[in-house]
mmCIF file of C-alpha atoms in Angstrom:
data_model
loop_
_atom_site.group_PDB
_atom_site.id
_atom_site.type_symbol
_atom_site.label_atom_id
_atom_site.label_comp_id
_atom_site.label_asym_id
_atom_site.label_seq_id
_atom_site.Cartn_x
_atom_site.Cartn_y
_atom_site.Cartn_z
ATOM 1 C CA MET Q 730 -0.071 0.114 -0.051
ATOM 2 C CA ILE Q 731 1.284 3.478 -0.920
ATOM 3 C CA LYS Q 732 -0.114 6.414 1.075
ATOM 4 C CA GLY Q 733 0.143 10.199 0.072
ATOM 5 C CA PRO Q 734 0.916 12.837 -0.725
ATOM 6 C CA TYR Q 735 -0.957 12.856 -3.779
ATOM 7 C CA GLY Q 736 -0.166 16.286 -5.216
ATOM 8 C CA ALA Q 737 1.506 16.997 -8.490
ATOM 9 C CA PRO Q 738 4.602 14.678 -9.215
ATOM 10 C CA ALA Q 739 7.214 17.418 -8.738
ATOM 11 C CA GLN Q 740 5.476 19.354 -6.148
ATOM 12 C CA ASN Q 741 7.478 19.870 -2.839
ATOM 13 C CA TYR Q 742 9.771 16.951 -3.288
ATOM 14 C CA LYS Q 743 12.862 18.705 -1.820
ATOM 15 C CA LYS Q 744 11.198 18.913 1.693
ATOM 16 C CA TYR Q 745 11.691 15.006 1.866
ATOM 17 C CA ASP Q 746 14.763 13.257 3.172
ATOM 18 C CA ILE Q 747 14.060 10.189 0.895
ATOM 19 C CA ILE Q 748 12.218 10.157 -2.460
ATOM 20 C CA LEU Q 749 11.435 7.334 -4.637
ATOM 21 C CA LEU Q 750 11.360 8.090 -8.442
ATOM 22 C CA ILE Q 751 9.480 5.934 -10.869
ATOM 23 C CA GLY Q 752 9.327 7.285 -14.305
ATOM 24 C CA LEU Q 753 7.319 5.305 -17.005
ATOM 25 C CA GLY Q 754 5.432 6.383 -19.946
ATOM 26 C CA ILE Q 755 3.918 9.941 -19.152
ATOM 27 C CA GLY Q 756 5.506 10.069 -15.853
ATOM 28 C CA ALA Q 757 9.056 10.134 -17.434
ATOM 29 C CA THR Q 758 8.684 13.941 -18.054
ATOM 30 C CA PRO Q 759 8.325 15.056 -14.369
ATOM 31 C CA PHE Q 760 10.933 12.226 -13.436
ATOM 32 C CA ILE Q 761 13.591 13.856 -15.723
ATOM 33 C CA SER Q 762 12.787 17.344 -14.466
ATOM 34 C CA ILE Q 763 13.262 16.220 -10.844
ATOM 35 C CA LEU Q 764 16.721 14.378 -11.839
ATOM 36 C CA LYS Q 765 18.012 17.595 -13.621
ATOM 37 C CA ASP Q 766 17.040 19.777 -10.758
ATOM 38 C CA LEU Q 767 18.765 17.454 -8.130
ATOM 39 C CA LEU Q 768 21.926 17.275 -10.250
ATOM 40 C CA LYS Q 769 21.901 21.119 -10.778
ATOM 41 C CA ASN Q 770 21.664 21.433 -6.930
ATOM 42 C CA LEU Q 771 24.367 18.966 -6.423
ATOM 43 C CA LYS Q 772 26.782 20.724 -8.731
ATOM 44 C CA ASP Q 773 25.760 24.219 -7.348
ATOM 45 C CA THR Q 774 26.552 22.799 -3.677
ATOM 46 C CA SER Q 775 29.785 21.158 -4.720
ATOM 47 C CA SER Q 776 31.171 24.242 -6.434
ATOM 48 C CA GLN Q 777 30.157 26.395 -3.488
ATOM 49 C CA VAL Q 778 32.136 24.176 -1.079
ATOM 50 C CA LEU Q 779 35.164 24.202 -3.576
ATOM 51 C CA ASN Q 780 35.139 28.054 -3.623
ATOM 52 C CA LEU Q 781 35.534 28.444 0.154
#
């Protein structure tokens, strides 16, 4: 059984410690968007650490 939240696929995913992404069919678009955002944030964070 999977319990909520049942909002938009890419809504507020940053507030969770653990996320499970499953992207099939039409769900691939939000899946790719979330992955790109996560990778961008990782790059931004690592570059800030290196610039200290």
